[in-house]
Tab-separated table of C-alpha atoms and ligand atoms in Angstrom:
chain	number	residue	atom	x	y	z
A	728	MET	CA	132.773	222.677	142.820
A	729	SER	CA	134.582	224.558	145.096
A	730	LYS	CA	134.519	223.053	148.246
A	731	ILE	CA	134.265	226.685	150.417
A	732	GLY	CA	135.693	226.310	153.971
A	733	CYS	CA	137.003	223.166	152.909
A	734	GLY	CA	140.998	222.892	152.245
A	735	SER	CA	142.666	225.164	150.298
A	736	LEU	CA	146.466	225.766	148.489
A	737	THR	CA	148.842	228.566	147.651
A	738	VAL	CA	151.630	228.026	145.921
A	739	VAL	CA	154.345	231.137	146.344
A	740	GLY	CA	158.088	231.382	144.861
A	741	THR	CA	160.175	232.630	147.323
A	742	GLY	CA	163.012	234.521	144.550
A	743	MET	CA	166.435	233.173	144.069
A	744	ARG	CA	168.027	235.957	146.340
A	745	ALA	CA	167.551	233.800	149.542
A	746	VAL	CA	164.733	236.090	151.047
A	747	ALA	CA	165.379	239.403	149.815
A	748	GLN	CA	162.860	238.388	146.835
A	749	LEU	CA	159.842	237.101	148.583
A	750	THR	CA	157.179	238.877	147.781
A	751	LEU	CA	154.764	240.576	150.310
A	752	GLU	CA	151.939	238.820	148.868
A	753	ALA	CA	153.846	235.322	149.143
A	754	ARG	CA	155.011	236.127	152.769
A	755	GLY	CA	151.160	236.593	153.485
A	756	ALA	CA	150.830	233.093	152.393
A	757	ILE	CA	153.245	231.741	154.019
A	758	GLU	CA	152.355	233.375	158.206
A	759	GLU	CA	148.972	232.837	157.137
A	760	CYS	CA	148.601	228.812	156.579
A	761	ASP	CA	147.804	225.901	158.359
A	762	ARG	CA	150.885	223.934	156.761
A	763	LEU	CA	153.759	224.735	154.772
A	764	PHE	CA	156.083	222.762	152.345
A	765	HIS	CA	159.083	223.822	151.110
A	766	VAL	CA	161.916	222.997	147.991
A	767	VAL	CA	164.422	225.577	148.162
A	768	GLN	CA	167.779	225.944	147.754
A	769	ASP	CA	170.001	227.966	150.760
A	770	GLY	CA	169.750	227.575	154.448
A	771	LEU	CA	168.540	231.459	154.837
A	772	SER	CA	165.607	230.699	153.244
A	773	ARG	CA	165.147	227.130	154.802
A	774	ARG	CA	165.609	229.041	157.917
A	775	PHE	CA	162.922	231.822	156.780
A	776	LEU	CA	160.314	229.550	156.100
A	777	ASP	CA	160.890	227.181	159.544
A	778	GLU	CA	160.675	230.023	161.639
A	779	ALA	CA	157.737	231.618	159.683
A	780	ARG	CA	155.262	228.584	159.776
A	781	PRO	CA	157.101	226.004	162.814
A	782	GLY	CA	156.584	222.335	161.744
A	783	ALA	CA	157.563	223.533	158.072
A	784	GLU	CA	158.420	220.398	155.763
A	785	SER	CA	160.916	219.983	153.287
A	786	LEU	CA	160.135	217.885	150.438
A	787	ALA	CA	163.141	217.263	149.232
A	788	ASP	CA	163.469	214.155	150.721
A	789	SER	CA	161.209	213.355	147.533
A	790	TYR	CA	164.421	213.045	145.469
A	791	ALA	CA	166.582	210.278	145.129
A	792	ARG	CA	169.770	208.969	142.759
A	793	GLY	CA	167.202	206.033	140.719
A	794	LYS	CA	164.318	207.844	140.820
A	795	SER	CA	163.117	209.637	138.419
A	796	ARG	CA	162.676	213.072	138.693
A	797	HIS	CA	158.781	213.158	137.286
A	798	ALA	CA	158.421	209.976	140.444
A	799	SER	CA	159.495	212.542	142.943
A	800	TYR	CA	157.018	214.873	141.449
A	801	ALA	CA	154.457	213.037	141.536
A	802	GLU	CA	155.392	211.992	145.666
A	803	MET	CA	155.738	215.709	146.306
A	804	VAL	CA	152.569	216.417	144.893
A	805	GLU	CA	150.738	213.429	146.541
A	806	ARG	CA	152.843	215.013	150.390
A	807	VAL	CA	151.103	218.592	149.751
A	808	LEU	CA	147.422	217.830	148.785
A	809	ALA	CA	147.102	215.137	151.656
A	810	PRO	CA	146.604	218.164	154.083
A	811	VAL	CA	144.319	220.352	151.308
A	812	ARG	CA	142.018	216.915	151.285
A	813	ALA	CA	141.906	216.783	155.485
A	814	GLY	CA	140.580	220.524	155.894
A	815	GLU	CA	143.909	222.876	155.864
A	816	ARG	CA	144.942	225.301	153.998
A	817	VAL	CA	148.244	224.655	152.845
A	818	CYS	CA	151.299	226.474	151.560
A	819	LEU	CA	154.180	225.054	149.140
A	820	ALA	CA	156.630	227.238	148.578
A	821	LEU	CA	159.274	226.770	145.931
A	822	TYR	CA	162.177	228.778	144.928
A	823	GLY	CA	162.330	231.558	142.210
A	824	HIS	CA	159.347	231.522	140.479
A	825	PRO	CA	157.080	228.525	141.524
A	826	GLY	CA	155.472	228.161	138.022
A	827	VAL	CA	158.758	228.297	136.022
A	828	PHE	CA	160.646	224.515	135.477
A	829	ALA	CA	158.725	223.583	138.073
A	830	THR	CA	156.338	220.887	137.562
A	831	ALA	CA	155.528	220.525	140.999
A	832	GLY	CA	153.898	223.642	141.257
A	833	HIS	CA	151.364	223.511	139.005
A	834	GLU	CA	150.452	220.025	138.958
A	835	ALA	CA	149.873	220.204	142.341
A	836	VAL	CA	147.667	223.746	141.497
A	837	ARG	CA	145.957	221.339	138.566
A	838	ARG	CA	145.079	218.095	140.611
A	839	ALA	CA	144.109	220.610	143.969
A	840	ARG	CA	141.438	222.059	141.301
A	841	ALA	CA	140.112	219.410	139.683
A	842	GLU	CA	139.140	218.042	142.816
A	843	GLY	CA	137.132	220.944	144.241
A	844	TYR	CA	139.700	222.580	146.049
A	845	PRO	CA	140.700	226.760	146.070
A	846	ALA	CA	144.126	226.454	144.153
A	847	THR	CA	146.066	229.303	143.713
A	848	MET	CA	149.880	229.790	142.045
A	849	LEU	CA	151.557	233.031	143.349
A	850	PRO	CA	154.189	234.620	141.124
A	851	GLY	CA	158.117	235.273	141.780
A	852	VAL	CA	161.208	236.188	140.984
A	853	SER	CA	162.981	233.695	138.367
A	854	ALA	CA	166.207	233.000	137.283
A	855	ALA	CA	165.527	234.762	133.980
A	856	ASP	CA	164.478	237.842	135.852
A	857	CYS	CA	167.850	237.947	137.294
A	858	LEU	CA	169.439	237.370	134.075
A	859	TYR	CA	167.564	239.966	132.286
A	860	ALA	CA	168.942	242.616	135.313
A	861	ASP	CA	172.719	241.325	135.084
A	862	LEU	CA	172.904	240.833	132.066
A	863	GLY	CA	171.034	243.602	130.884
A	864	VAL	CA	168.974	241.968	128.657
A	865	ASP	CA	165.185	242.869	127.168
A	866	PRO	CA	163.372	239.828	125.760
A	867	GLY	CA	161.029	242.472	124.216
A	868	SER	CA	164.314	244.154	122.155
A	869	ARG	CA	164.328	240.642	120.006
A	870	GLY	CA	162.364	238.633	121.535
A	871	CYS	CA	163.033	235.638	123.866
A	872	GLN	CA	162.734	231.504	123.638
A	873	SER	CA	163.396	229.701	126.711
A	874	PHE	CA	164.185	225.754	126.417
A	875	GLU	CA	164.738	223.094	129.035
A	876	ALA	CA	168.001	221.947	127.395
A	877	THR	CA	167.579	218.342	126.758
A	878	ASP	CA	163.751	218.939	125.326
A	879	PHE	CA	165.641	221.561	123.040
A	880	LEU	CA	168.671	218.877	121.795
A	881	VAL	CA	166.154	215.464	122.554
A	882	ARG	CA	163.135	217.309	120.465
A	883	HIS	CA	165.588	219.214	118.105
A	884	ARG	CA	163.144	222.326	118.936
A	885	ARG	CA	163.309	225.340	116.150
A	886	PHE	CA	164.656	228.291	117.281
A	887	ASP	CA	164.764	231.716	115.782
A	888	PRO	CA	168.953	232.566	115.981
A	889	THR	CA	168.180	236.298	115.619
A	890	CYS	CA	166.248	236.404	119.493
A	891	HIS	CA	167.850	235.658	122.883
A	892	LEU	CA	168.370	232.249	124.111
A	893	LEU	CA	168.183	230.902	127.086
A	894	LEU	CA	168.746	227.277	128.024
A	895	TRP	CA	168.092	226.067	131.742
A	896	GLN	CA	169.094	222.774	133.399
A	897	VAL	CA	172.460	222.607	131.230
A	898	GLY	CA	173.943	220.598	134.069
A	899	ALA	CA	171.426	218.222	133.988
A	900	LEU	CA	171.511	216.846	130.120
A	901	GLY	CA	169.885	214.061	129.939
A	902	VAL	CA	169.918	212.485	133.041
A	903	GLU	CA	166.244	212.034	134.750
A	904	ASP	CA	166.736	210.926	138.987
A	905	PHE	CA	168.181	213.257	141.240
A	906	ARG	CA	171.857	212.953	142.046
A	907	PRO	CA	174.452	214.457	144.442
A	908	GLY	CA	176.823	216.985	143.880
A	909	ASP	CA	176.555	219.872	141.146
A	910	GLY	CA	176.976	219.198	136.895
A	911	TRP	CA	175.288	215.929	136.669
A	912	ASN	CA	176.387	215.513	132.989
A	913	PRO	CA	179.013	217.675	131.810
A	914	ALA	CA	180.393	215.118	129.460
A	915	ALA	CA	176.899	216.202	127.216
A	916	LEU	CA	178.130	219.518	127.388
A	917	GLY	CA	179.881	219.018	123.764
A	918	VAL	CA	176.488	217.736	122.239
A	919	LEU	CA	174.743	220.979	123.038
A	920	GLY	CA	177.890	223.063	121.913
A	921	ARG	CA	178.151	221.322	118.756
A	922	GLU	CA	174.063	221.816	117.974
A	923	LEU	CA	174.988	225.565	118.658
A	924	ALA	CA	177.766	226.038	116.521
A	925	ALA	CA	176.294	224.609	113.613
A	926	THR	CA	173.696	228.034	113.668
A	927	TYR	CA	175.648	230.163	115.636
A	928	GLY	CA	179.504	229.081	114.912
A	929	GLU	CA	182.318	228.039	116.982
A	930	GLU	CA	183.339	231.909	117.525
A	931	HIS	CA	179.889	232.823	118.991
A	932	GLU	CA	179.729	233.414	122.398
A	933	GLY	CA	177.752	232.587	125.173
A	934	VAL	CA	177.092	233.223	128.483
A	935	ILE	CA	177.482	230.931	131.583
A	936	TYR	CA	174.908	232.815	134.005
A	937	GLU	CA	174.385	232.208	137.749
A	938	THR	CA	172.747	234.338	139.896
A	939	PRO	CA	174.116	234.655	143.317
A	940	ALA	CA	171.434	232.339	146.448
A	941	TYR	CA	171.625	235.221	149.027
A	942	PRO	CA	171.298	239.387	148.072
A	943	ILE	CA	174.894	239.987	148.250
A	944	GLY	CA	177.631	238.372	146.053
A	945	GLU	CA	178.290	238.404	141.994
A	946	ALA	CA	176.608	236.771	139.883
A	947	ARG	CA	178.526	234.271	137.637
A	948	ARG	CA	179.087	235.718	133.864
A	949	GLU	CA	181.288	233.429	131.843
A	950	ARG	CA	181.497	234.159	127.989
A	951	VAL	CA	182.422	231.277	126.302
A	952	PRO	CA	182.901	230.501	122.514
A	953	LEU	CA	179.941	227.334	121.882
A	954	GLY	CA	182.735	225.741	119.971
A	955	ALA	CA	184.201	225.288	123.559
A	956	LEU	CA	181.271	224.825	125.044
A	957	ALA	CA	182.374	220.938	126.003
A	958	GLY	CA	185.303	222.158	128.666
A	959	ALA	CA	182.993	224.845	130.586
A	960	GLU	CA	181.985	224.189	134.055
A	961	VAL	CA	178.671	224.055	134.847
A	962	THR	CA	176.206	223.509	137.842
A	963	LEU	CA	172.784	222.472	138.548
A	964	ALA	CA	172.368	226.705	139.017
A	965	THR	CA	174.141	227.696	135.239
A	966	THR	CA	171.377	228.777	133.095
A	967	LEU	CA	172.787	229.185	129.448
A	968	TYR	CA	172.250	232.816	127.548
A	969	VAL	CA	172.788	232.945	123.676
A	970	PRO	CA	172.758	236.062	122.808
A	971	PRO	CA	171.291	236.716	119.341
A	972	LEU	CA	172.775	236.675	116.085
A	973	PRO	CA	172.117	240.100	113.462
A	974	GLU	CA	168.611	241.454	113.092
A	975	ARG	CA	166.601	239.885	110.597
A	976	GLU	CA	166.008	242.937	107.714
A	977	LEU	CA	162.248	244.307	108.314
A	978	ASP	CA	159.612	243.440	105.986
A	979	ALA	CA	158.894	247.551	104.808
A	980	ALA	CA	155.354	246.031	103.163
A	981	ARG	CA	154.175	244.508	106.478
A	982	LEU	CA	154.636	247.902	108.045
A	983	ALA	CA	153.095	250.416	106.203
A	984	GLU	CA	150.058	247.961	106.052
A	985	LEU	CA	149.732	248.243	109.638
A	986	ARG	CA	150.409	251.886	109.714
A	987	ALA	CA	147.639	252.234	107.015
A	988	THR	CA	145.118	251.180	109.496
A	989	ILE	CA	145.517	253.184	112.651
A	990	PRO	CA	142.673	255.126	112.852
A	991	GLY	CA	143.774	258.591	112.324
A	992	ASP	CA	142.486	262.125	114.391
A	993	ALA	CA	138.401	262.075	114.379
B	203	LIG	C1	164.007	223.129	138.046
B	203	LIG	S1	164.994	224.677	137.608
B	203	LIG	C2	163.876	225.822	138.882
B	203	LIG	C3	164.162	227.240	138.333
B	203	LIG	C4	163.181	227.866	139.314
B	203	LIG	N1	161.649	227.440	139.451
B	203	LIG	C5	162.949	230.141	138.426
B	203	LIG	O1	161.990	230.254	138.551
B	203	LIG	O2	164.145	230.254	138.246
B	203	LIG	C6	166.221	224.585	137.359
B	203	LIG	C7	167.177	226.032	136.451
B	203	LIG	O3	166.657	226.983	136.475
B	203	LIG	C8	168.231	227.285	136.629
B	203	LIG	N2	168.757	227.718	138.108
B	203	LIG	C9	168.419	227.773	138.874
B	203	LIG	N3	169.398	228.383	139.953
B	203	LIG	C10	170.193	229.675	139.625
B	203	LIG	C11	170.991	230.203	139.143
B	203	LIG	N4	171.284	230.656	140.780
B	203	LIG	N5	171.559	231.216	138.161
B	203	LIG	C12	171.391	230.839	137.279
B	203	LIG	N6	169.960	229.896	136.856
B	203	LIG	C13	169.578	229.218	138.061
B	203	LIG	C14	169.229	226.906	136.081
B	203	LIG	O4	168.951	226.205	134.865
B	203	LIG	C15	168.655	225.467	136.810
B	203	LIG	O5	169.024	224.186	135.831
């Protein structure tokens, strides 16, 4: 049962390019809340949030070297839920889309609802949205698959190489905690390159993609043969895009079966 009149939670995304990709509804939630928590990547967003809601609190100090990121997310959720339980309208602002590769956003909403508090997630602009625009990729043209890179490798995820492929967190392969600095485990890139080259071939080129943190500036789009991925420079902000292999043959009999079911004009 919802505890109407008590605390509530709204989780919003601030987009990838500083304040420029903040939606109107996210801005409204930020300005109307009693307590604001945030995890953002750039100074401009931090300043905007601090000014929009004085007393805003960064959750970034829940990360620490040697502490698993899962433990950090659990701590963030607890920090956010404490004022909800005390009757406050709480907003949690996460960079990008707050529900895309963002454990804390989903978990906070799930836990708040389980405890009977109204909780909502508002969509934001994710790295994938920026990639579609910057690299001219339409996920509807071939289908598009998205995997966390470590998960892709260690679970041997099945994928279709004739679809677009997005691999996230290639700068953190195999790393469970949080580290200062940029590429956390560049030496493991060779493992990813080897796995991808086995399907696509060593000459097939992937794109090292990074959207700029600010509305000005160019996206990084560096083409690299998968066989040479081991030597590529990646950061925590890198998403690897692998373009599809040639299109599959379509099944003419299946298409005819579908067309035969289309209602005729009355
Ligand atoms: C923890 S996830 C956060 C994703 C974010 N919530 C979103 O909506 O895109 C971090 C991963 O997002 C991607 N990412 C973050 N910043 C990026 C950027 N500036 N350009 C491209 N991809 C980025 C990378 O794959 C990175 O490893």
